mmCIF file with all atom_site columns, C-alpha atoms in Angstrom:
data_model
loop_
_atom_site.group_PDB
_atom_site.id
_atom_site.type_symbol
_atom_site.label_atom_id
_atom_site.label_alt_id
_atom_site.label_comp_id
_atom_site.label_asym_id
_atom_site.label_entity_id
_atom_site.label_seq_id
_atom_site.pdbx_PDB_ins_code
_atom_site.Cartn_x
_atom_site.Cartn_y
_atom_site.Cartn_z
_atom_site.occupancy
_atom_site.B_iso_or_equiv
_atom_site.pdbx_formal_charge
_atom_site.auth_seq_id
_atom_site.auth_comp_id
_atom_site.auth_asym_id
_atom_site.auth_atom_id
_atom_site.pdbx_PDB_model_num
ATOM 1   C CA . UNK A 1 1   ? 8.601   18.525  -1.858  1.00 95.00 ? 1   UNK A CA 1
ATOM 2   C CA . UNK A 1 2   ? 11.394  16.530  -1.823  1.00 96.00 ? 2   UNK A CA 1
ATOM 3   C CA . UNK A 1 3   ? 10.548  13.118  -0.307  1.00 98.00 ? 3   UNK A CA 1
ATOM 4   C CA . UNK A 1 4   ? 13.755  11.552  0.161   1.00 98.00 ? 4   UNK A CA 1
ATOM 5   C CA . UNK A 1 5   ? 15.064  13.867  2.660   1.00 98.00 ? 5   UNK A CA 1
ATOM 6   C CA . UNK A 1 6   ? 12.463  12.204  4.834   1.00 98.00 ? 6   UNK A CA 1
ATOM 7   C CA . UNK A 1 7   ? 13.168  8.923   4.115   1.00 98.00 ? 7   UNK A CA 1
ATOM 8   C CA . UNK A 1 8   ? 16.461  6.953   6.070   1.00 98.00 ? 8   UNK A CA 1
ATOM 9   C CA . UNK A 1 9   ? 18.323  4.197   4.357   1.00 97.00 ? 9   UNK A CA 1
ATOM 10  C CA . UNK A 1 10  ? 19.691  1.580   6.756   1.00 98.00 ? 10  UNK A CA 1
ATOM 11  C CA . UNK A 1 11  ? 21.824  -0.732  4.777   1.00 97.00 ? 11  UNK A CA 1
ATOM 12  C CA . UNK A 1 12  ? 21.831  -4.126  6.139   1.00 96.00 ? 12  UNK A CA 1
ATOM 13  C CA . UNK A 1 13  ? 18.018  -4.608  7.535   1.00 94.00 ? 13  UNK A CA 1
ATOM 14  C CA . UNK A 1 14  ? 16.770  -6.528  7.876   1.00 89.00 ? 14  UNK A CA 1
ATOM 15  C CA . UNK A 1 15  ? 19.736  -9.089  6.521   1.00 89.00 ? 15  UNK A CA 1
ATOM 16  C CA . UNK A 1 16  ? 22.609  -8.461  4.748   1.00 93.00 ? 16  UNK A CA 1
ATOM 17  C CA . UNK A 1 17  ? 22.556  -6.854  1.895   1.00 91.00 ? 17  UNK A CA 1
ATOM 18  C CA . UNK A 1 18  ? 19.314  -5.242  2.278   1.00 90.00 ? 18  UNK A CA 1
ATOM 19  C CA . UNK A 1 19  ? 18.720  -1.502  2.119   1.00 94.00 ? 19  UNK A CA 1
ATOM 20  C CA . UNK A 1 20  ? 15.739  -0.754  4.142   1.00 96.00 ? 20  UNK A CA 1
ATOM 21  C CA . UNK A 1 21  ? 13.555  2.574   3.548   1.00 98.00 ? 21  UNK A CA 1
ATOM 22  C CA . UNK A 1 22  ? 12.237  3.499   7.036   1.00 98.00 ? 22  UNK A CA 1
ATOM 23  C CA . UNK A 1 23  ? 9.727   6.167   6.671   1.00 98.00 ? 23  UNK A CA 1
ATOM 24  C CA . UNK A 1 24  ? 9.432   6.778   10.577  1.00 98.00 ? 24  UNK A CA 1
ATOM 25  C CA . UNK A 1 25  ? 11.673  10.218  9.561   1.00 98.00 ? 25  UNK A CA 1
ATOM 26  C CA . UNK A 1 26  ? 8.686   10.998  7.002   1.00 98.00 ? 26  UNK A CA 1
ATOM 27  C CA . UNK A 1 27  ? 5.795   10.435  9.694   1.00 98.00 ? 27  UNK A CA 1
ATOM 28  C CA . UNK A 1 28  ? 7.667   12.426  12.532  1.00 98.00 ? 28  UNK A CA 1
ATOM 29  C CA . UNK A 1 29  ? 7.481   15.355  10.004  1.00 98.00 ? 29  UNK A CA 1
ATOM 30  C CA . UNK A 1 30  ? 4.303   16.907  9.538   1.00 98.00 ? 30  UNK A CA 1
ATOM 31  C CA . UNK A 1 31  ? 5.003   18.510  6.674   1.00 98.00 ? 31  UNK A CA 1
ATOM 32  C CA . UNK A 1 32  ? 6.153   15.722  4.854   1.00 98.00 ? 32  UNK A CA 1
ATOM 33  C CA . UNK A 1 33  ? 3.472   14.105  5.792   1.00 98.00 ? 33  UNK A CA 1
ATOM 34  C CA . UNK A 1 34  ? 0.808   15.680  4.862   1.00 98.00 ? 34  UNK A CA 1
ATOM 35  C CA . UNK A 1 35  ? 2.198   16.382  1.353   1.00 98.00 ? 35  UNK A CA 1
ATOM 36  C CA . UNK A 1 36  ? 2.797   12.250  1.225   1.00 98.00 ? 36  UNK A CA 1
ATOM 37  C CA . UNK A 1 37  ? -1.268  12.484  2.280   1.00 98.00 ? 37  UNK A CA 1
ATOM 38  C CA . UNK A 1 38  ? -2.450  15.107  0.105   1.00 98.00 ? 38  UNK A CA 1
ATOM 39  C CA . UNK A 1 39  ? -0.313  13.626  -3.157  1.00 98.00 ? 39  UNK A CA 1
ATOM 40  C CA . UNK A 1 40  ? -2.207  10.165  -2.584  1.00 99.00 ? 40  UNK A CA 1
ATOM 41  C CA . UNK A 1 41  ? -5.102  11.547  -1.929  1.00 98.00 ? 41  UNK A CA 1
ATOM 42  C CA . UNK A 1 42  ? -5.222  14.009  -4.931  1.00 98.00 ? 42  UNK A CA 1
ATOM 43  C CA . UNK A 1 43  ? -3.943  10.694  -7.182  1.00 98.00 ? 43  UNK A CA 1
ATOM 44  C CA . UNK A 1 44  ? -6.998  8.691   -5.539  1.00 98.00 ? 44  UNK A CA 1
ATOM 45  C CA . UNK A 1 45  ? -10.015 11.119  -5.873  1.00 98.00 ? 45  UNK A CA 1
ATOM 46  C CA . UNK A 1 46  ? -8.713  11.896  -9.945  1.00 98.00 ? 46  UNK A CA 1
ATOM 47  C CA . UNK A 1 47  ? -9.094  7.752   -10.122 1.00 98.00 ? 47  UNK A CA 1
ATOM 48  C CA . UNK A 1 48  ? -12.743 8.127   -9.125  1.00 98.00 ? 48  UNK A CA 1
ATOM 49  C CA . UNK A 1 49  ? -12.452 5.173   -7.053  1.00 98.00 ? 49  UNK A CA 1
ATOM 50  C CA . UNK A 1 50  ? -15.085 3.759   -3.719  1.00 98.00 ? 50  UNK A CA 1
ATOM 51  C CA . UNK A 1 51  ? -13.414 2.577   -1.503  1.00 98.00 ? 51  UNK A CA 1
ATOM 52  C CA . UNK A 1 52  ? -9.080  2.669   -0.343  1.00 98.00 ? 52  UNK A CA 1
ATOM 53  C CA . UNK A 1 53  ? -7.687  -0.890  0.975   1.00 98.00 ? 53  UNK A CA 1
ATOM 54  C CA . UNK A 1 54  ? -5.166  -0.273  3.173   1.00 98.00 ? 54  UNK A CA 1
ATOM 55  C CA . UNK A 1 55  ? -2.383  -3.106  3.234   1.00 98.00 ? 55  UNK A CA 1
ATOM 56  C CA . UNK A 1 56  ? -0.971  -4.477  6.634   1.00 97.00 ? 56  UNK A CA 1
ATOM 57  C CA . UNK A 1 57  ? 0.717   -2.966  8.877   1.00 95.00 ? 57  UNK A CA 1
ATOM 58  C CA . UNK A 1 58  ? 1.971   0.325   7.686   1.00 97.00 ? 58  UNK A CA 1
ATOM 59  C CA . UNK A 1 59  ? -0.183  1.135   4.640   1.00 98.00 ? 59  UNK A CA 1
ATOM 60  C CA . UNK A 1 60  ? -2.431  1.585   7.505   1.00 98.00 ? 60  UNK A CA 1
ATOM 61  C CA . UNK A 1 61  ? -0.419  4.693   8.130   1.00 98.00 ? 61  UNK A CA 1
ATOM 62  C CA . UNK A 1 62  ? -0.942  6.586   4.877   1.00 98.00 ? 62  UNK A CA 1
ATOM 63  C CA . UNK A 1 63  ? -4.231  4.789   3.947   1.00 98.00 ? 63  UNK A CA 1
ATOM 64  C CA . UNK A 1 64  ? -6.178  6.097   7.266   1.00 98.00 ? 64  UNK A CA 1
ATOM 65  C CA . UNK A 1 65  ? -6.155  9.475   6.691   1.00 98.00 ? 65  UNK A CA 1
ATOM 66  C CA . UNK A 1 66  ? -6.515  9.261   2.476   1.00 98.00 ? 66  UNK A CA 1
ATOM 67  C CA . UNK A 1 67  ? -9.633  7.644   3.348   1.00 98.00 ? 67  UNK A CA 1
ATOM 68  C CA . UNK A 1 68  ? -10.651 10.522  5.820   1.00 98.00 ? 68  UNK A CA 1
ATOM 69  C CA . UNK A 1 69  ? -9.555  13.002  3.019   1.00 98.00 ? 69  UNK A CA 1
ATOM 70  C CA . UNK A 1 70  ? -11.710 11.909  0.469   1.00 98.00 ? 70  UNK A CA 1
ATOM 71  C CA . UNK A 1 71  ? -14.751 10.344  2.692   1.00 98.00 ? 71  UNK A CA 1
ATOM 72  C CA . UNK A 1 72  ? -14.346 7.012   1.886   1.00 98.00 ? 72  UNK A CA 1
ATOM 73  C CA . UNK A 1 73  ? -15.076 3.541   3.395   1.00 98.00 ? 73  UNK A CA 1
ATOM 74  C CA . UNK A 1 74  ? -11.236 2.374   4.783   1.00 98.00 ? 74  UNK A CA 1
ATOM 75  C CA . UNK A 1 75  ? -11.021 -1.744  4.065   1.00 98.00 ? 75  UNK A CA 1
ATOM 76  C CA . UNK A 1 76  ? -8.437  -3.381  5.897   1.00 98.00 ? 76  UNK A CA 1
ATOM 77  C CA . UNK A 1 77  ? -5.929  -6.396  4.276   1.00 98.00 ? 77  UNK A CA 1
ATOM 78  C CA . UNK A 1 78  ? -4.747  -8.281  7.172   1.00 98.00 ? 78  UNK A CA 1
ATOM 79  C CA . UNK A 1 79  ? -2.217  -10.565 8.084   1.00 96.00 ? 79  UNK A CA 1
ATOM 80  C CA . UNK A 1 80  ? -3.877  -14.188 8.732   1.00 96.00 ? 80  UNK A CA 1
ATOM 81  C CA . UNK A 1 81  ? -5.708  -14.517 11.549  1.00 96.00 ? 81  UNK A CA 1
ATOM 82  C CA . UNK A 1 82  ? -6.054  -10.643 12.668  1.00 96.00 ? 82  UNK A CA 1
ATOM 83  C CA . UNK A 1 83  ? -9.661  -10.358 10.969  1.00 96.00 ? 83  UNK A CA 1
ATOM 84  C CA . UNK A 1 84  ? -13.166 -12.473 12.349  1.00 93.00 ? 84  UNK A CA 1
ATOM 85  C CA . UNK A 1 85  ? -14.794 -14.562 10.075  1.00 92.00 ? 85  UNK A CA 1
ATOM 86  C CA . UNK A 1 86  ? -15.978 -15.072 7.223   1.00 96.00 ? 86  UNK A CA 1
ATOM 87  C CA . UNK A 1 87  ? -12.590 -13.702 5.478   1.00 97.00 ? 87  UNK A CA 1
ATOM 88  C CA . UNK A 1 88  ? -11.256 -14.414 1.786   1.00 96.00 ? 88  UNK A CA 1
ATOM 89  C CA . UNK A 1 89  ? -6.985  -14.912 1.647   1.00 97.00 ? 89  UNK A CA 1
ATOM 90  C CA . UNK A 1 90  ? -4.293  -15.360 -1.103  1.00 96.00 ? 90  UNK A CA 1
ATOM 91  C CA . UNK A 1 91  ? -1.534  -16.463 -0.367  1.00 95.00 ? 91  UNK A CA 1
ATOM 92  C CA . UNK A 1 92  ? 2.112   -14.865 -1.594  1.00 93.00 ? 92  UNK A CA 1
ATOM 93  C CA . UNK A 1 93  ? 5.707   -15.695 -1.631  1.00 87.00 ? 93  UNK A CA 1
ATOM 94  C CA . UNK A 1 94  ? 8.386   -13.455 0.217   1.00 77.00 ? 94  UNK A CA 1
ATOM 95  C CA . UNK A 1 95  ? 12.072  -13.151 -0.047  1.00 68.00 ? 95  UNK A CA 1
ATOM 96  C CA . UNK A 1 96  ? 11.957  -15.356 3.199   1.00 70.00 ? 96  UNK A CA 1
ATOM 97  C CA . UNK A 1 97  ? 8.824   -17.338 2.729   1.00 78.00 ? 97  UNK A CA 1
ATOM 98  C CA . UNK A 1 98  ? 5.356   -17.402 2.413   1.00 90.00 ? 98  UNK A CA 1
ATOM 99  C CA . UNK A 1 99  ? 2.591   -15.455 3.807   1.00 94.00 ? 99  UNK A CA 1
ATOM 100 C CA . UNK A 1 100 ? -1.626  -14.963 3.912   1.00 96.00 ? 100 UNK A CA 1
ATOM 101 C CA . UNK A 1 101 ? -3.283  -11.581 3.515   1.00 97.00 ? 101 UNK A CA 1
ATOM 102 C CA . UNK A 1 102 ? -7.035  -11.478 4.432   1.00 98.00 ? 102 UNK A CA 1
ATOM 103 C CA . UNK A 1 103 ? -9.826  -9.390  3.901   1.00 98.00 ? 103 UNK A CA 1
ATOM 104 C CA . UNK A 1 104 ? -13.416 -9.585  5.466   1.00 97.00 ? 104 UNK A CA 1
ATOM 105 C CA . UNK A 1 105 ? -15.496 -11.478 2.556   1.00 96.00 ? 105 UNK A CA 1
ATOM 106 C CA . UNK A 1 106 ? -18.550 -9.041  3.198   1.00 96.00 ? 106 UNK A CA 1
ATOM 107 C CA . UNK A 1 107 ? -16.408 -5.641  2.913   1.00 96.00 ? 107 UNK A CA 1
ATOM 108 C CA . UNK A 1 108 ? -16.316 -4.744  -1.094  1.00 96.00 ? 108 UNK A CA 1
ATOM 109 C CA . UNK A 1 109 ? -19.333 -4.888  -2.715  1.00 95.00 ? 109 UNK A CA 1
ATOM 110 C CA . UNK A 1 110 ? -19.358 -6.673  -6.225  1.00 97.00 ? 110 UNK A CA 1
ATOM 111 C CA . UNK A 1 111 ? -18.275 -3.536  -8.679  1.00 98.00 ? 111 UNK A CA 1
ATOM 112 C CA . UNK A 1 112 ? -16.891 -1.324  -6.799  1.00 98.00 ? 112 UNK A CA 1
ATOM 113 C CA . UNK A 1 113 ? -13.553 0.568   -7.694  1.00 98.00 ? 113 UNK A CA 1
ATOM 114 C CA . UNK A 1 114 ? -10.746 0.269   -5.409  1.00 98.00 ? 114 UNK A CA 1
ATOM 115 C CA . UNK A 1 115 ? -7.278  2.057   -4.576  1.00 98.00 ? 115 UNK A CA 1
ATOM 116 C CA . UNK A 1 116 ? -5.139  -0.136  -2.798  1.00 99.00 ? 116 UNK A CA 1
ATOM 117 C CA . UNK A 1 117 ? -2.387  1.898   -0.804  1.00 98.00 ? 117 UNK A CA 1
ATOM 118 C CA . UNK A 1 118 ? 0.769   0.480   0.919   1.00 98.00 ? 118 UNK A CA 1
ATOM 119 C CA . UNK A 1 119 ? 4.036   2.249   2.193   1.00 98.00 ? 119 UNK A CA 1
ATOM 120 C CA . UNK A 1 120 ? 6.414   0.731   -0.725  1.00 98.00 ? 120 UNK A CA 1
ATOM 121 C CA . UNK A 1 121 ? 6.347   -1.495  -3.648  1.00 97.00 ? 121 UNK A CA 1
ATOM 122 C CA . UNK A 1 122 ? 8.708   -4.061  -4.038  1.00 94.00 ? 122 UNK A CA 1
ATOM 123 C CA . UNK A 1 123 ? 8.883   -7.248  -5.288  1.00 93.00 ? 123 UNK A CA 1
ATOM 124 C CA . UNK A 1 124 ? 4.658   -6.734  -6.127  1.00 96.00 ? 124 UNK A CA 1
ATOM 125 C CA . UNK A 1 125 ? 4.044   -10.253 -4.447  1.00 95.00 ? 125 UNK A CA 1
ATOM 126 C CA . UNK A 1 126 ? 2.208   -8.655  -1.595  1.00 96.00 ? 126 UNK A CA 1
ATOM 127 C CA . UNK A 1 127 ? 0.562   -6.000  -3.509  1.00 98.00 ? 127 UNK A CA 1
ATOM 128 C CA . UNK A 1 128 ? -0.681  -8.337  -6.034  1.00 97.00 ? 128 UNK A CA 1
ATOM 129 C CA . UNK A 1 129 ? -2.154  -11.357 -3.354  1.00 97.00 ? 129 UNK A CA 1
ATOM 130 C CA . UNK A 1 130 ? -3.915  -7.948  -2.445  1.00 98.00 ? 130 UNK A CA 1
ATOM 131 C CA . UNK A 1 131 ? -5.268  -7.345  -5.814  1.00 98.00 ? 131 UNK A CA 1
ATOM 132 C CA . UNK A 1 132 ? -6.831  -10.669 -6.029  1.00 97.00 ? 132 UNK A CA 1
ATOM 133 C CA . UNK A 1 133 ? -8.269  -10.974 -2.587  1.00 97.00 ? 133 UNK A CA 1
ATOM 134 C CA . UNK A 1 134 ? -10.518 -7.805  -4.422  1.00 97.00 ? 134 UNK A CA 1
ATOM 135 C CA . UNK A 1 135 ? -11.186 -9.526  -7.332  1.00 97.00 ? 135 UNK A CA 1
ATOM 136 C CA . UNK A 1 136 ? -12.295 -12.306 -5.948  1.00 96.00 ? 136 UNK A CA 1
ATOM 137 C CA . UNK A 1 137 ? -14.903 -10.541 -3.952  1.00 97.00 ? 137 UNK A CA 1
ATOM 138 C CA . UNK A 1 138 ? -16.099 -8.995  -7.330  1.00 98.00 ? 138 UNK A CA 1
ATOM 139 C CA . UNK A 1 139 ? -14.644 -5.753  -7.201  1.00 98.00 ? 139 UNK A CA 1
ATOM 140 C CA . UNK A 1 140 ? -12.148 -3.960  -9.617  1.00 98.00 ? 140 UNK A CA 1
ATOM 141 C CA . UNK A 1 141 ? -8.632  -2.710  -8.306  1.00 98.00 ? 141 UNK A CA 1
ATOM 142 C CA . UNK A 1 142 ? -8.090  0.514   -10.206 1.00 98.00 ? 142 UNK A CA 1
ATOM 143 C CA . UNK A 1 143 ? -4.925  1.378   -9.030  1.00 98.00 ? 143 UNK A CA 1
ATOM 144 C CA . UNK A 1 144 ? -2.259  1.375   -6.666  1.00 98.00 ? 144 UNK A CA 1
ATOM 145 C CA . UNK A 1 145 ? -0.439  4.008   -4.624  1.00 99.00 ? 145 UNK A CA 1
ATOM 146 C CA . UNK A 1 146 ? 2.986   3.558   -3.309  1.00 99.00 ? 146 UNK A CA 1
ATOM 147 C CA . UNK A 1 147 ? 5.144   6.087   -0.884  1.00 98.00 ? 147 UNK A CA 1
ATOM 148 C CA . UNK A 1 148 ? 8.502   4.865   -2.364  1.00 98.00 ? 148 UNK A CA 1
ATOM 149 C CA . UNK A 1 149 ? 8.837   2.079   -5.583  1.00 98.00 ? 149 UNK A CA 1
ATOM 150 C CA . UNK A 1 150 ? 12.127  -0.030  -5.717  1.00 97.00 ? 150 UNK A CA 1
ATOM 151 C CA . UNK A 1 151 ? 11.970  -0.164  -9.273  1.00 97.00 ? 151 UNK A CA 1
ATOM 152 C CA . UNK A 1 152 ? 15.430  -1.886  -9.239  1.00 95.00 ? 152 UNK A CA 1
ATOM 153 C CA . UNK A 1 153 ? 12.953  -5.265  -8.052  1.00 94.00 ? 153 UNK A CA 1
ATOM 154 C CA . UNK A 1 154 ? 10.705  -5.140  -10.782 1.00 96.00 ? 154 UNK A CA 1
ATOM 155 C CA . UNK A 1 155 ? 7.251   -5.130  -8.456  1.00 96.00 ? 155 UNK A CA 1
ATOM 156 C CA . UNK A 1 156 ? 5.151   -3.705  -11.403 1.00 96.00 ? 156 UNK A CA 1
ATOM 157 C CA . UNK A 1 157 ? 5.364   -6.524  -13.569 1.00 97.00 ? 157 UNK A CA 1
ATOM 158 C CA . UNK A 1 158 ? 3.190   -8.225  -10.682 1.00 96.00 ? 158 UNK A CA 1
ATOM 159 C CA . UNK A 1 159 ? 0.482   -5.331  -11.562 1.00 97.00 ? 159 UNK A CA 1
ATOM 160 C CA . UNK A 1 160 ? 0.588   -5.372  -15.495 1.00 94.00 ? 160 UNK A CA 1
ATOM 161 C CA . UNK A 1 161 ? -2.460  -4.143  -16.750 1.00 95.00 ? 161 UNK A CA 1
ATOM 162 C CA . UNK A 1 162 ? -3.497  -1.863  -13.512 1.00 98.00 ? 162 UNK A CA 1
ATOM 163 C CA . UNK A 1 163 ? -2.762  1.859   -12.886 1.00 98.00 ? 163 UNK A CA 1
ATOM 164 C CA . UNK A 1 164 ? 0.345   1.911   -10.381 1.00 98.00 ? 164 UNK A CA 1
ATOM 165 C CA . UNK A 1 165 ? 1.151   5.551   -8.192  1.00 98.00 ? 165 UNK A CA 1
ATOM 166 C CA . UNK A 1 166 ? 4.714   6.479   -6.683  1.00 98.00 ? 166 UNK A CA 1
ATOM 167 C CA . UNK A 1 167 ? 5.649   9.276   -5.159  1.00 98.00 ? 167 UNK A CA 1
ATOM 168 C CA . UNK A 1 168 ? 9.194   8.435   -4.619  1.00 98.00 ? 168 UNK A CA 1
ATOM 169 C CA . UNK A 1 169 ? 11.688  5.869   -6.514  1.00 98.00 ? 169 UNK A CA 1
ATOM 170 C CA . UNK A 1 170 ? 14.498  4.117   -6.068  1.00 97.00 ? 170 UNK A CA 1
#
């Protein structure tokens, strides 16, 4: 299935110069989304991994029901402050500043393989403060699955070394 046909540009979000991929057109069509499900899934089970980490707030969207899929534990990475103690952060640079993502220090057992699954790779800054929140608790990031890659930004240099999963580039 084409992806992209699903997938709206809006040039000039959220600044100027900025072409935003909004994937609400993709998750209003069932179709689309279940292929966008099934293809990460299907990615995920041939990595062999334990547990999915879902990145906040929309790898939440297509993480949820991967997890359900394939029967695995579902491991939130939060913005700071949305998870109770004890959490573990990193910290990561943005276009626009800085920001935290959190995870709960008791949720990934030491050795345990994880897929971490967001909406769209990037710059990698986020996706990689994600990979090392996992690390540090002793587990191994595996690989990472993407909806749509901007490879124009370069975001897999930030993941060298680890297995990285499009479905759709740009």
């Amino acid at each position: 299935m084409d992806l992209k046909q699903w997938i709206r540009d809006v040039s000039d979000y959220p600044g100027p110069g900025i072409m935003f991929r909004d994937l609400t057109p993709l998750l209003a069509h069932p179709p689309a989304l279940r292929y966008t499900v099934d293809a990460l899934a299907d990615h995920l089970r041939s990595r062999n991994v334990d547990a999915i980490c879902a990145i906040d707030a929309r790898g939440f969207l297509f993480a949820s029901p991967v997890a359900v899929a394939l029967e695995l534990p579902l491991i939130p990475l939060r913005k700071a402050g949305k998870l109770p103690p004890e959490t573990v952060g990193a910290d990561y640079s943005l276009e626009y500043g800085t920001a935290r993502l959190e995870i709960r220090s008791n949720a990934i057992q030491p050795g345990q393989k994880v897929g971490i699954v967001d909406d769209l790779l990037a710059t990698g800054g986020t996706s990689a403060a994600a990979g090392q929140v996992v690390n540090w608790l002793g587990a191994e990031v595996d690989t990472y699955a993407f909806v749509v890659e901007l490879t124009g930004l370069n975001g897999r240099e930030h993941l060298a070394g680890t297995d990285v999963y499009s479905l759709v580039t740009y």
